[in-house]
């Protein structure tokens, strides 16, 4: 963090000298607090980081920024969420009869490992990695649809199980207890397949929405589709079903389960179910969407374009909001022991859990026109993996930054204020401003992301400085 004032009036060599001195001293003090490394080991096997879909990734980022490690172009803008395991990144590419593929990249370098070309079809879903195998679903309305198992090292198809579909969107299949659980059928249904050979073991007709997934917890399978149900994973029989107090749609979401409670949303409510008592423990009304995350006794859910955090008893804790007018948050929520990571309409946000402030913002705007693209995130082994609708897959590694060295510190002829500094190549930084440096950072104004002019050289121009007589700045990674 670096802070320094901008003077609109009385801009003289003397005031510039004082400002430069302040910058140097602050940079020296704050740079010594940077952590040496992150502690986020482990793979990301599927949506929500496991069959219970909690979104929890144990470990700490320790205040470090994610810096771009590699970028690999793809032939299509539709790229699924990545699953990471065995040193590789797996994802599907393509949509609606385009050239569809399932791919694996080297997790460290981004180089291609294998590509499995898929028959032209309506939809292809995101993969799940489990113990040296990859599982993926593709749907068609005319030709047979398939759930397939692949060798994770080679991309070889181990087995393919056909089923009837109407070309639906599917979430990643759930792999647990020697089985693969997913939605199949002309009108949707929960289905259990053998993990070993793909043989269908059972099918339970459900109806309802597309793009949902079951959850697996403590040896049972759970589904939210307007009612909440528990099934026996071995034979598919219904153990119990809860309808009291539940209502609303369940498309594009699943259930997060931890510590004996299941959490899920409809478009108008957040629900918590006591699995032992088979009761609705509590519910909250509001414009909720997506799948909640749960970690360390806190539940996180998207509500009205921000993330709201609650205790597991439903008491409000705090909210996490993106900066900038019109910004919304959506998709996969990833919670570590010190940060919350989520995608949004303008990029990716890393929030500090302790106070809700933005630790890092990674813009999704791309040159030359500054268009913002959607981002789907996964986290594994100190690296944030992003599949983007700009037809690229990105890897951002948690990287220590260096002490800030400021350059080209000046007011421009048009009244704008410009500064630059050197730091770790590929890191992302954001600029903040206030007229009162005593304010908490949560009350500072977010100005935007800072451009890397060349590797390791960063520059920012504050065009709003023309409207203020005095302004203080912070640079945050």
GROMACS .gro file of C-alpha atoms in nm:
model
  477
    1UNK     CA    1   0.000   0.000   0.000
    2UNK     CA    2   0.132   0.342  -0.097
    3UNK     CA    3  -0.035   0.674  -0.006
    4UNK     CA    4   0.037   1.021  -0.132
    5UNK     CA    5  -0.148   1.355  -0.178
    6UNK     CA    6  -0.233   1.536  -0.497
    7UNK     CA    7  -0.244   1.916  -0.491
    8UNK     CA    8  -0.457   2.092  -0.751
    9UNK     CA    9  -0.379   2.443  -0.636
   10UNK     CA   10  -0.038   2.595  -0.572
   11UNK     CA   11   0.142   2.323  -0.767
   12UNK     CA   12   0.503   2.428  -0.718
   13UNK     CA   13   0.839   2.250  -0.718
   14UNK     CA   14   0.842   2.285  -0.341
   15UNK     CA   15   0.507   2.105  -0.288
   16UNK     CA   16   0.613   1.837  -0.536
   17UNK     CA   17   0.930   1.773  -0.335
   18UNK     CA   18   0.735   1.730  -0.014
   19UNK     CA   19   0.496   1.488  -0.187
   20UNK     CA   20   0.781   1.277  -0.322
   21UNK     CA   21   0.932   1.252   0.026
   22UNK     CA   22   0.600   1.134   0.171
   23UNK     CA   23   0.565   0.871  -0.102
   24UNK     CA   24   0.911   0.727  -0.038
   25UNK     CA   25   0.863   0.699   0.337
   26UNK     CA   26   0.522   0.532   0.314
   27UNK     CA   27   0.643   0.283   0.054
   28UNK     CA   28   0.933   0.179   0.274
   29UNK     CA   29   0.707   0.120   0.572
   30UNK     CA   30   0.433  -0.077   0.396
   31UNK     CA   31   0.654  -0.294   0.175
   32UNK     CA   32   0.804  -0.467   0.479
   33UNK     CA   33   0.461  -0.611   0.572
   34UNK     CA   34   0.424  -0.823   0.256
   35UNK     CA   35   0.398  -1.199   0.327
   36UNK     CA   36   0.661  -1.422   0.170
   37UNK     CA   37   0.429  -1.692   0.037
   38UNK     CA   38   0.071  -1.813   0.019
   39UNK     CA   39  -0.047  -2.136   0.180
   40UNK     CA   40  -0.314  -2.274  -0.054
   41UNK     CA   41  -0.210  -2.629  -0.149
   42UNK     CA   42  -0.444  -2.880  -0.309
   43UNK     CA   43  -0.646  -2.950  -0.623
   44UNK     CA   44  -0.985  -2.822  -0.739
   45UNK     CA   45  -1.170  -3.136  -0.855
   46UNK     CA   46  -1.515  -2.999  -0.938
   47UNK     CA   47  -1.770  -2.724  -0.883
   48UNK     CA   48  -1.760  -2.610  -0.520
   49UNK     CA   49  -1.430  -2.795  -0.460
   50UNK     CA   50  -1.592  -3.129  -0.384
   51UNK     CA   51  -1.914  -3.330  -0.393
   52UNK     CA   52  -2.060  -3.127  -0.102
   53UNK     CA   53  -2.003  -2.804  -0.306
   54UNK     CA   54  -1.901  -2.589  -0.007
   55UNK     CA   55  -1.671  -2.361  -0.208
   56UNK     CA   56  -1.426  -2.379   0.083
   57UNK     CA   57  -1.053  -2.401   0.002
   58UNK     CA   58  -0.849  -2.444   0.324
   59UNK     CA   59  -0.544  -2.221   0.360
   60UNK     CA   60  -0.445  -1.857   0.343
   61UNK     CA   61  -0.345  -1.612   0.070
   62UNK     CA   62  -0.156  -1.407   0.331
   63UNK     CA   63  -0.220  -1.072   0.165
   64UNK     CA   64  -0.047  -1.163  -0.161
   65UNK     CA   65  -0.178  -1.058  -0.503
   66UNK     CA   66  -0.243  -1.295  -0.790
   67UNK     CA   67  -0.005  -1.218  -1.081
   68UNK     CA   68  -0.053  -1.347  -1.434
   69UNK     CA   69   0.152  -1.666  -1.482
   70UNK     CA   70   0.031  -1.783  -1.821
   71UNK     CA   71  -0.242  -1.733  -2.079
   72UNK     CA   72  -0.356  -1.993  -2.335
   73UNK     CA   73  -0.592  -1.907  -2.624
   74UNK     CA   74  -0.892  -2.124  -2.711
   75UNK     CA   75  -1.094  -2.162  -3.035
   76UNK     CA   76  -1.430  -2.068  -2.880
   77UNK     CA   77  -1.575  -1.818  -2.632
   78UNK     CA   78  -1.771  -2.080  -2.436
   79UNK     CA   79  -1.526  -2.242  -2.192
   80UNK     CA   80  -1.641  -2.433  -1.885
   81UNK     CA   81  -1.515  -2.397  -1.531
   82UNK     CA   82  -1.181  -2.574  -1.494
   83UNK     CA   83  -1.116  -2.877  -1.278
   84UNK     CA   84  -0.756  -2.916  -1.158
   85UNK     CA   85  -0.585  -3.239  -1.055
   86UNK     CA   86  -0.278  -3.447  -1.128
   87UNK     CA   87  -0.085  -3.140  -1.242
   88UNK     CA   88  -0.333  -3.064  -1.521
   89UNK     CA   89  -0.619  -2.821  -1.589
   90UNK     CA   90  -0.931  -2.976  -1.750
   91UNK     CA   91  -1.219  -2.795  -1.921
   92UNK     CA   92  -1.462  -2.824  -2.209
   93UNK     CA   93  -1.478  -2.584  -2.504
   94UNK     CA   94  -1.760  -2.508  -2.748
   95UNK     CA   95  -2.138  -2.483  -2.762
   96UNK     CA   96  -2.430  -2.566  -2.992
   97UNK     CA   97  -2.280  -2.779  -3.269
   98UNK     CA   98  -1.951  -2.592  -3.277
   99UNK     CA   99  -1.620  -2.781  -3.275
  100UNK     CA  100  -1.649  -2.912  -2.919
  101UNK     CA  101  -1.354  -3.048  -2.725
  102UNK     CA  102  -1.245  -3.162  -2.381
  103UNK     CA  103  -0.894  -3.038  -2.308
  104UNK     CA  104  -0.611  -3.068  -2.060
  105UNK     CA  105  -0.334  -2.813  -2.007
  106UNK     CA  106  -0.021  -2.836  -1.797
  107UNK     CA  107  -0.117  -2.655  -1.474
  108UNK     CA  108   0.228  -2.498  -1.439
  109UNK     CA  109   0.295  -2.382  -1.796
  110UNK     CA  110  -0.043  -2.368  -1.973
  111UNK     CA  111   0.090  -2.588  -2.253
  112UNK     CA  112  -0.154  -2.833  -2.409
  113UNK     CA  113  -0.136  -3.192  -2.281
  114UNK     CA  114  -0.421  -3.349  -2.477
  115UNK     CA  115  -0.740  -3.263  -2.667
  116UNK     CA  116  -1.033  -3.500  -2.709
  117UNK     CA  117  -1.256  -3.396  -3.001
  118UNK     CA  118  -1.626  -3.450  -2.925
  119UNK     CA  119  -1.902  -3.532  -3.170
  120UNK     CA  120  -2.103  -3.227  -3.270
  121UNK     CA  121  -2.378  -3.181  -3.015
  122UNK     CA  122  -2.596  -2.916  -2.851
  123UNK     CA  123  -2.424  -2.882  -2.513
  124UNK     CA  124  -2.108  -2.996  -2.339
  125UNK     CA  125  -2.074  -2.964  -1.964
  126UNK     CA  126  -1.786  -2.888  -1.725
  127UNK     CA  127  -1.565  -3.177  -1.612
  128UNK     CA  128  -1.498  -3.334  -1.273
  129UNK     CA  129  -1.157  -3.480  -1.181
  130UNK     CA  130  -1.132  -3.778  -0.948
  131UNK     CA  131  -0.834  -4.006  -0.878
  132UNK     CA  132  -0.677  -4.008  -1.223
  133UNK     CA  133  -1.001  -3.990  -1.421
  134UNK     CA  134  -1.210  -3.709  -1.571
  135UNK     CA  135  -1.589  -3.724  -1.609
  136UNK     CA  136  -1.797  -3.504  -1.839
  137UNK     CA  137  -2.149  -3.488  -1.979
  138UNK     CA  138  -2.274  -3.381  -2.324
  139UNK     CA  139  -2.637  -3.341  -2.426
  140UNK     CA  140  -2.818  -3.356  -2.758
  141UNK     CA  141  -3.184  -3.330  -2.854
  142UNK     CA  142  -3.162  -3.563  -3.158
  143UNK     CA  143  -2.859  -3.787  -3.120
  144UNK     CA  144  -2.780  -3.981  -2.802
  145UNK     CA  145  -2.641  -3.784  -2.508
  146UNK     CA  146  -2.347  -3.919  -2.310
  147UNK     CA  147  -2.180  -3.927  -1.972
  148UNK     CA  148  -1.815  -4.015  -2.034
  149UNK     CA  149  -1.515  -4.120  -1.829
  150UNK     CA  150  -1.162  -4.032  -1.948
  151UNK     CA  151  -0.807  -4.114  -1.853
  152UNK     CA  152  -0.681  -3.787  -1.701
  153UNK     CA  153  -0.323  -3.839  -1.820
  154UNK     CA  154  -0.394  -3.922  -2.187
  155UNK     CA  155  -0.750  -3.808  -2.262
  156UNK     CA  156  -0.842  -4.160  -2.373
  157UNK     CA  157  -1.213  -4.237  -2.341
  158UNK     CA  158  -1.252  -4.513  -2.082
  159UNK     CA  159  -1.628  -4.551  -2.122
  160UNK     CA  160  -1.937  -4.372  -2.257
  161UNK     CA  161  -2.287  -4.417  -2.114
  162UNK     CA  162  -2.571  -4.297  -2.336
  163UNK     CA  163  -2.895  -4.140  -2.212
  164UNK     CA  164  -3.194  -3.946  -2.346
  165UNK     CA  165  -3.196  -3.566  -2.325
  166UNK     CA  166  -3.331  -3.251  -2.488
  167UNK     CA  167  -2.992  -3.084  -2.520
  168UNK     CA  168  -2.993  -2.939  -2.168
  169UNK     CA  169  -2.718  -2.746  -1.993
  170UNK     CA  170  -2.550  -2.957  -1.725
  171UNK     CA  171  -2.334  -2.881  -1.425
  172UNK     CA  172  -2.028  -3.092  -1.344
  173UNK     CA  173  -2.116  -3.449  -1.242
  174UNK     CA  174  -2.071  -3.554  -0.880
  175UNK     CA  175  -1.823  -3.838  -0.823
  176UNK     CA  176  -1.825  -4.010  -0.483
  177UNK     CA  177  -1.857  -4.352  -0.323
  178UNK     CA  178  -1.768  -4.540  -0.640
  179UNK     CA  179  -2.054  -4.374  -0.829
  180UNK     CA  180  -2.118  -4.082  -1.065
  181UNK     CA  181  -2.439  -3.885  -0.996
  182UNK     CA  182  -2.594  -3.642  -1.242
  183UNK     CA  183  -2.909  -3.518  -1.416
  184UNK     CA  184  -3.026  -3.720  -1.718
  185UNK     CA  185  -3.353  -3.796  -1.894
  186UNK     CA  186  -3.595  -3.632  -2.133
  187UNK     CA  187  -3.766  -3.449  -1.845
  188UNK     CA  188  -3.475  -3.454  -1.596
  189UNK     CA  189  -3.396  -3.710  -1.332
  190UNK     CA  190  -3.134  -3.805  -1.077
  191UNK     CA  191  -2.919  -4.090  -1.211
  192UNK     CA  192  -2.649  -4.308  -1.059
  193UNK     CA  193  -2.375  -4.462  -1.276
  194UNK     CA  194  -2.088  -4.693  -1.190
  195UNK     CA  195  -1.766  -4.495  -1.173
  196UNK     CA  196  -1.570  -4.797  -1.294
  197UNK     CA  197  -1.752  -4.874  -1.620
  198UNK     CA  198  -2.036  -4.624  -1.662
  199UNK     CA  199  -2.314  -4.877  -1.619
  200UNK     CA  200  -2.638  -4.707  -1.512
  201UNK     CA  201  -2.741  -4.832  -1.167
  202UNK     CA  202  -3.066  -4.644  -1.117
  203UNK     CA  203  -3.280  -4.348  -1.232
  204UNK     CA  204  -3.530  -4.135  -1.039
  205UNK     CA  205  -3.765  -3.915  -1.245
  206UNK     CA  206  -3.772  -3.559  -1.106
  207UNK     CA  207  -3.872  -3.307  -1.372
  208UNK     CA  208  -3.796  -2.942  -1.297
  209UNK     CA  209  -3.517  -2.716  -1.415
  210UNK     CA  210  -3.198  -2.769  -1.613
  211UNK     CA  211  -2.839  -2.698  -1.507
  212UNK     CA  212  -2.856  -2.834  -1.155
  213UNK     CA  213  -2.644  -3.089  -0.975
  214UNK     CA  214  -2.690  -3.316  -0.673
  215UNK     CA  215  -2.465  -3.299  -0.368
  216UNK     CA  216  -2.305  -3.586  -0.179
  217UNK     CA  217  -2.248  -3.571   0.196
  218UNK     CA  218  -2.190  -3.836   0.463
  219UNK     CA  219  -2.285  -4.123   0.232
  220UNK     CA  220  -2.611  -3.976   0.102
  221UNK     CA  221  -2.718  -3.785  -0.211
  222UNK     CA  222  -2.917  -3.460  -0.186
  223UNK     CA  223  -3.118  -3.266  -0.446
  224UNK     CA  224  -3.287  -2.926  -0.442
  225UNK     CA  225  -3.552  -2.891  -0.717
  226UNK     CA  226  -3.839  -2.698  -0.559
  227UNK     CA  227  -3.833  -2.951  -0.273
  228UNK     CA  228  -3.534  -3.090  -0.085
  229UNK     CA  229  -3.469  -3.465  -0.096
  230UNK     CA  230  -3.225  -3.727   0.032
  231UNK     CA  231  -3.155  -4.043  -0.171
  232UNK     CA  232  -2.974  -4.370  -0.108
  233UNK     CA  233  -2.669  -4.358  -0.339
  234UNK     CA  234  -2.650  -4.736  -0.386
  235UNK     CA  235  -3.004  -4.806  -0.509
  236UNK     CA  236  -3.152  -4.459  -0.563
  237UNK     CA  237  -3.449  -4.490  -0.328
  238UNK     CA  238  -3.592  -4.176  -0.169
  239UNK     CA  239  -3.503  -4.157   0.202
  240UNK     CA  240  -3.701  -3.844   0.281
  241UNK     CA  241  -3.839  -3.529   0.120
  242UNK     CA  242  -3.900  -3.181   0.260
  243UNK     CA  243  -4.148  -2.936   0.106
  244UNK     CA  244  -4.268  -2.732   0.404
  245UNK     CA  245  -4.165  -2.367   0.371
  246UNK     CA  246  -3.969  -2.425   0.048
  247UNK     CA  247  -4.048  -2.271  -0.288
  248UNK     CA  248  -3.881  -2.125  -0.595
  249UNK     CA  249  -3.663  -2.225  -0.887
  250UNK     CA  250  -3.343  -2.428  -0.872
  251UNK     CA  251  -3.183  -2.372  -1.212
  252UNK     CA  252  -2.811  -2.288  -1.239
  253UNK     CA  253  -2.733  -2.381  -0.880
  254UNK     CA  254  -2.681  -2.668  -0.640
  255UNK     CA  255  -2.657  -2.736  -0.266
  256UNK     CA  256  -2.367  -2.660  -0.030
  257UNK     CA  257  -2.347  -2.891   0.273
  258UNK     CA  258  -2.132  -2.867   0.586
  259UNK     CA  259  -2.162  -2.960   0.955
  260UNK     CA  260  -2.496  -3.134   0.916
  261UNK     CA  261  -2.673  -2.851   0.735
  262UNK     CA  262  -2.756  -2.794   0.369
  263UNK     CA  263  -2.768  -2.443   0.223
  264UNK     CA  264  -2.928  -2.341  -0.106
  265UNK     CA  265  -3.116  -2.057  -0.271
  266UNK     CA  266  -3.427  -1.994  -0.474
  267UNK     CA  267  -3.473  -1.664  -0.653
  268UNK     CA  268  -3.636  -1.521  -0.342
  269UNK     CA  269  -3.489  -1.706  -0.042
  270UNK     CA  270  -3.181  -1.853   0.123
  271UNK     CA  271  -3.255  -2.180   0.302
  272UNK     CA  272  -3.078  -2.385   0.570
  273UNK     CA  273  -3.189  -2.747   0.625
  274UNK     CA  274  -3.110  -2.953   0.935
  275UNK     CA  275  -3.022  -3.291   0.784
  276UNK     CA  276  -3.055  -3.487   1.108
  277UNK     CA  277  -3.402  -3.353   1.190
  278UNK     CA  278  -3.523  -3.325   0.827
  279UNK     CA  279  -3.647  -2.972   0.898
  280UNK     CA  280  -3.608  -2.622   0.761
  281UNK     CA  281  -3.371  -2.471   1.020
  282UNK     CA  282  -3.418  -2.116   0.893
  283UNK     CA  283  -3.473  -1.911   0.579
  284UNK     CA  284  -3.414  -1.553   0.471
  285UNK     CA  285  -3.611  -1.362   0.211
  286UNK     CA  286  -3.434  -1.165  -0.058
  287UNK     CA  287  -3.321  -1.165  -0.422
  288UNK     CA  288  -3.076  -1.456  -0.387
  289UNK     CA  289  -2.907  -1.640  -0.673
  290UNK     CA  290  -2.648  -1.910  -0.739
  291UNK     CA  291  -2.498  -2.159  -0.495
  292UNK     CA  292  -2.397  -2.048  -0.144
  293UNK     CA  293  -2.054  -2.120   0.003
  294UNK     CA  294  -1.995  -2.224   0.362
  295UNK     CA  295  -1.668  -2.212   0.555
  296UNK     CA  296  -1.570  -2.191   0.921
  297UNK     CA  297  -1.923  -2.136   1.045
  298UNK     CA  298  -2.014  -1.864   0.794
  299UNK     CA  299  -2.253  -1.891   0.497
  300UNK     CA  300  -2.195  -1.671   0.191
  301UNK     CA  301  -2.463  -1.606  -0.071
  302UNK     CA  302  -2.514  -1.373  -0.366
  303UNK     CA  303  -2.794  -1.131  -0.286
  304UNK     CA  304  -2.887  -0.829  -0.493
  305UNK     CA  305  -2.548  -0.831  -0.673
  306UNK     CA  306  -2.341  -0.837  -0.351
  307UNK     CA  307  -2.220  -1.121  -0.129
  308UNK     CA  308  -2.396  -1.138   0.207
  309UNK     CA  309  -2.241  -1.336   0.492
  310UNK     CA  310  -2.442  -1.500   0.771
  311UNK     CA  311  -2.375  -1.724   1.068
  312UNK     CA  312  -2.497  -2.082   1.032
  313UNK     CA  313  -2.796  -1.970   1.241
  314UNK     CA  314  -2.890  -1.704   0.989
  315UNK     CA  315  -2.761  -1.391   1.164
  316UNK     CA  316  -2.619  -1.127   0.928
  317UNK     CA  317  -2.241  -1.071   0.956
  318UNK     CA  318  -2.140  -0.835   0.674
  319UNK     CA  319  -2.157  -0.780   0.301
  320UNK     CA  320  -1.893  -0.782   0.028
  321UNK     CA  321  -1.959  -0.540  -0.256
  322UNK     CA  322  -1.778  -0.464  -0.580
  323UNK     CA  323  -1.668  -0.108  -0.640
  324UNK     CA  324  -1.798   0.084  -0.936
  325UNK     CA  325  -2.150   0.169  -1.045
  326UNK     CA  326  -2.349  -0.120  -1.188
  327UNK     CA  327  -2.100  -0.390  -1.090
  328UNK     CA  328  -2.257  -0.724  -1.000
  329UNK     CA  329  -2.112  -1.041  -0.848
  330UNK     CA  330  -2.208  -1.392  -0.957
  331UNK     CA  331  -2.096  -1.751  -1.012
  332UNK     CA  332  -1.861  -1.968  -0.810
  333UNK     CA  333  -1.781  -1.841  -0.460
  334UNK     CA  334  -1.439  -1.949  -0.329
  335UNK     CA  335  -1.367  -1.900   0.040
  336UNK     CA  336  -1.025  -1.956   0.196
  337UNK     CA  337  -0.936  -1.891   0.559
  338UNK     CA  338  -0.864  -1.525   0.488
  339UNK     CA  339  -1.027  -1.419   0.159
  340UNK     CA  340  -1.343  -1.450  -0.050
  341UNK     CA  341  -1.290  -1.474  -0.428
  342UNK     CA  342  -1.570  -1.418  -0.679
  343UNK     CA  343  -1.623  -1.314  -1.039
  344UNK     CA  344  -1.824  -1.011  -1.141
  345UNK     CA  345  -1.944  -0.810  -1.436
  346UNK     CA  346  -1.615  -0.614  -1.444
  347UNK     CA  347  -1.367  -0.880  -1.338
  348UNK     CA  348  -1.256  -1.082  -1.036
  349UNK     CA  349  -1.265  -0.955  -0.679
  350UNK     CA  350  -1.061  -1.079  -0.383
  351UNK     CA  351  -1.216  -0.962  -0.055
  352UNK     CA  352  -1.063  -0.973   0.291
  353UNK     CA  353  -1.289  -1.183   0.510
  354UNK     CA  354  -1.209  -0.984   0.822
  355UNK     CA  355  -1.349  -0.649   0.712
  356UNK     CA  356  -1.503  -0.692   0.364
  357UNK     CA  357  -1.254  -0.463   0.189
  358UNK     CA  358  -1.122  -0.542  -0.159
  359UNK     CA  359  -0.772  -0.685  -0.141
  360UNK     CA  360  -0.734  -0.720  -0.517
  361UNK     CA  361  -0.933  -0.648  -0.831
  362UNK     CA  362  -0.844  -0.822  -1.159
  363UNK     CA  363  -1.014  -0.641  -1.445
  364UNK     CA  364  -1.175  -0.847  -1.721
  365UNK     CA  365  -1.156  -0.560  -1.971
  366UNK     CA  366  -0.952  -0.645  -2.280
  367UNK     CA  367  -0.790  -0.421  -2.542
  368UNK     CA  368  -0.837  -0.261  -2.781
  369UNK     CA  369  -1.194  -0.160  -2.693
  370UNK     CA  370  -1.199  -0.224  -2.318
  371UNK     CA  371  -1.484  -0.475  -2.338
  372UNK     CA  372  -1.554  -0.665  -2.016
  373UNK     CA  373  -1.572  -1.044  -2.048
  374UNK     CA  374  -1.719  -1.304  -1.814
  375UNK     CA  375  -1.485  -1.497  -1.585
  376UNK     CA  376  -1.526  -1.843  -1.429
  377UNK     CA  377  -1.283  -1.921  -1.147
  378UNK     CA  378  -1.113  -2.220  -0.983
  379UNK     CA  379  -0.837  -2.229  -0.720
  380UNK     CA  380  -0.558  -2.484  -0.679
  381UNK     CA  381  -0.202  -2.491  -0.546
  382UNK     CA  382  -0.162  -2.116  -0.485
  383UNK     CA  383  -0.298  -2.040  -0.832
  384UNK     CA  384  -0.624  -1.884  -0.950
  385UNK     CA  385  -0.740  -2.036  -1.280
  386UNK     CA  386  -0.980  -1.834  -1.496
  387UNK     CA  387  -1.172  -1.944  -1.804
  388UNK     CA  388  -1.287  -1.634  -1.989
  389UNK     CA  389  -1.536  -1.559  -2.265
  390UNK     CA  390  -1.252  -1.369  -2.436
  391UNK     CA  391  -1.144  -1.719  -2.558
  392UNK     CA  392  -0.855  -1.760  -2.316
  393UNK     CA  393  -0.764  -1.963  -2.010
  394UNK     CA  394  -0.555  -1.775  -1.753
  395UNK     CA  395  -0.346  -1.876  -1.453
  396UNK     CA  396  -0.269  -1.618  -1.182
  397UNK     CA  397  -0.014  -1.726  -0.922
  398UNK     CA  398  -0.005  -1.584  -0.569
  399UNK     CA  399   0.312  -1.376  -0.594
  400UNK     CA  400   0.499  -1.158  -0.343
  401UNK     CA  401   0.524  -0.797  -0.457
  402UNK     CA  402   0.832  -0.582  -0.416
  403UNK     CA  403   0.881  -0.242  -0.258
  404UNK     CA  404   0.712   0.033  -0.461
  405UNK     CA  405   0.947   0.259  -0.657
  406UNK     CA  406   0.754   0.562  -0.785
  407UNK     CA  407   0.831   0.727  -1.120
  408UNK     CA  408   0.689   1.006  -1.341
  409UNK     CA  409   0.493   1.164  -1.058
  410UNK     CA  410   0.329   1.471  -1.211
  411UNK     CA  411   0.020   1.677  -1.282
  412UNK     CA  412  -0.063   1.684  -1.652
  413UNK     CA  413  -0.148   1.993  -1.854
  414UNK     CA  414  -0.519   1.908  -1.853
  415UNK     CA  415  -0.523   1.892  -1.470
  416UNK     CA  416  -0.522   1.513  -1.441
  417UNK     CA  417  -0.280   1.352  -1.197
  418UNK     CA  418  -0.047   1.074  -1.314
  419UNK     CA  419   0.195   0.847  -1.133
  420UNK     CA  420   0.389   0.530  -1.206
  421UNK     CA  421   0.586   0.267  -1.019
  422UNK     CA  422   0.776  -0.056  -1.073
  423UNK     CA  423   0.679  -0.392  -0.929
  424UNK     CA  424   0.637  -0.763  -0.999
  425UNK     CA  425   0.552  -0.820  -1.369
  426UNK     CA  426   0.199  -0.949  -1.422
  427UNK     CA  427   0.066  -0.839  -1.083
  428UNK     CA  428  -0.260  -0.646  -1.061
  429UNK     CA  429  -0.299  -0.321  -0.868
  430UNK     CA  430  -0.586  -0.083  -0.803
  431UNK     CA  431  -0.593   0.288  -0.725
  432UNK     CA  432  -0.799   0.445  -0.445
  433UNK     CA  433  -0.846   0.808  -0.342
  434UNK     CA  434  -0.989   1.026  -0.067
  435UNK     CA  435  -0.974   1.383   0.057
  436UNK     CA  436  -0.937   1.259   0.416
  437UNK     CA  437  -0.656   1.004   0.467
  438UNK     CA  438  -0.781   0.926   0.819
  439UNK     CA  439  -1.086   0.746   0.677
  440UNK     CA  440  -1.103   0.366   0.681
  441UNK     CA  441  -1.009   0.211   0.347
  442UNK     CA  442  -1.367   0.092   0.302
  443UNK     CA  443  -1.462   0.461   0.266
  444UNK     CA  444  -1.197   0.545   0.006
  445UNK     CA  445  -1.313   0.581  -0.355
  446UNK     CA  446  -1.209   0.308  -0.597
  447UNK     CA  447  -1.064   0.474  -0.909
  448UNK     CA  448  -0.986   0.170  -1.119
  449UNK     CA  449  -0.722  -0.083  -1.207
  450UNK     CA  450  -0.367   0.027  -1.282
  451UNK     CA  451  -0.229  -0.046  -1.627
  452UNK     CA  452   0.097  -0.234  -1.676
  453UNK     CA  453   0.260  -0.020  -1.946
  454UNK     CA  454   0.542  -0.269  -1.995
  455UNK     CA  455   0.657  -0.572  -1.793
  456UNK     CA  456   0.702  -0.453  -1.435
  457UNK     CA  457   0.617  -0.089  -1.516
  458UNK     CA  458   0.278   0.042  -1.396
  459UNK     CA  459   0.107   0.373  -1.469
  460UNK     CA  460  -0.219   0.534  -1.360
  461UNK     CA  461  -0.387   0.859  -1.459
  462UNK     CA  462  -0.659   1.008  -1.239
  463UNK     CA  463  -0.876   1.218  -1.470
  464UNK     CA  464  -1.105   1.304  -1.176
  465UNK     CA  465  -0.827   1.500  -1.005
  466UNK     CA  466  -0.932   1.808  -1.199
  467UNK     CA  467  -1.242   1.829  -0.980
  468UNK     CA  468  -1.066   1.830  -0.641
  469UNK     CA  469  -0.834   2.075  -0.468
  470UNK     CA  470  -0.662   1.809  -0.259
  471UNK     CA  471  -0.658   1.431  -0.288
  472UNK     CA  472  -0.478   1.138  -0.130
  473UNK     CA  473  -0.406   0.812  -0.312
  474UNK     CA  474  -0.346   0.450  -0.223
  475UNK     CA  475  -0.216   0.173  -0.442
  476UNK     CA  476  -0.329  -0.176  -0.346
  477UNK     CA  477  -0.235  -0.514  -0.485
   0.00000   0.00000   0.00000
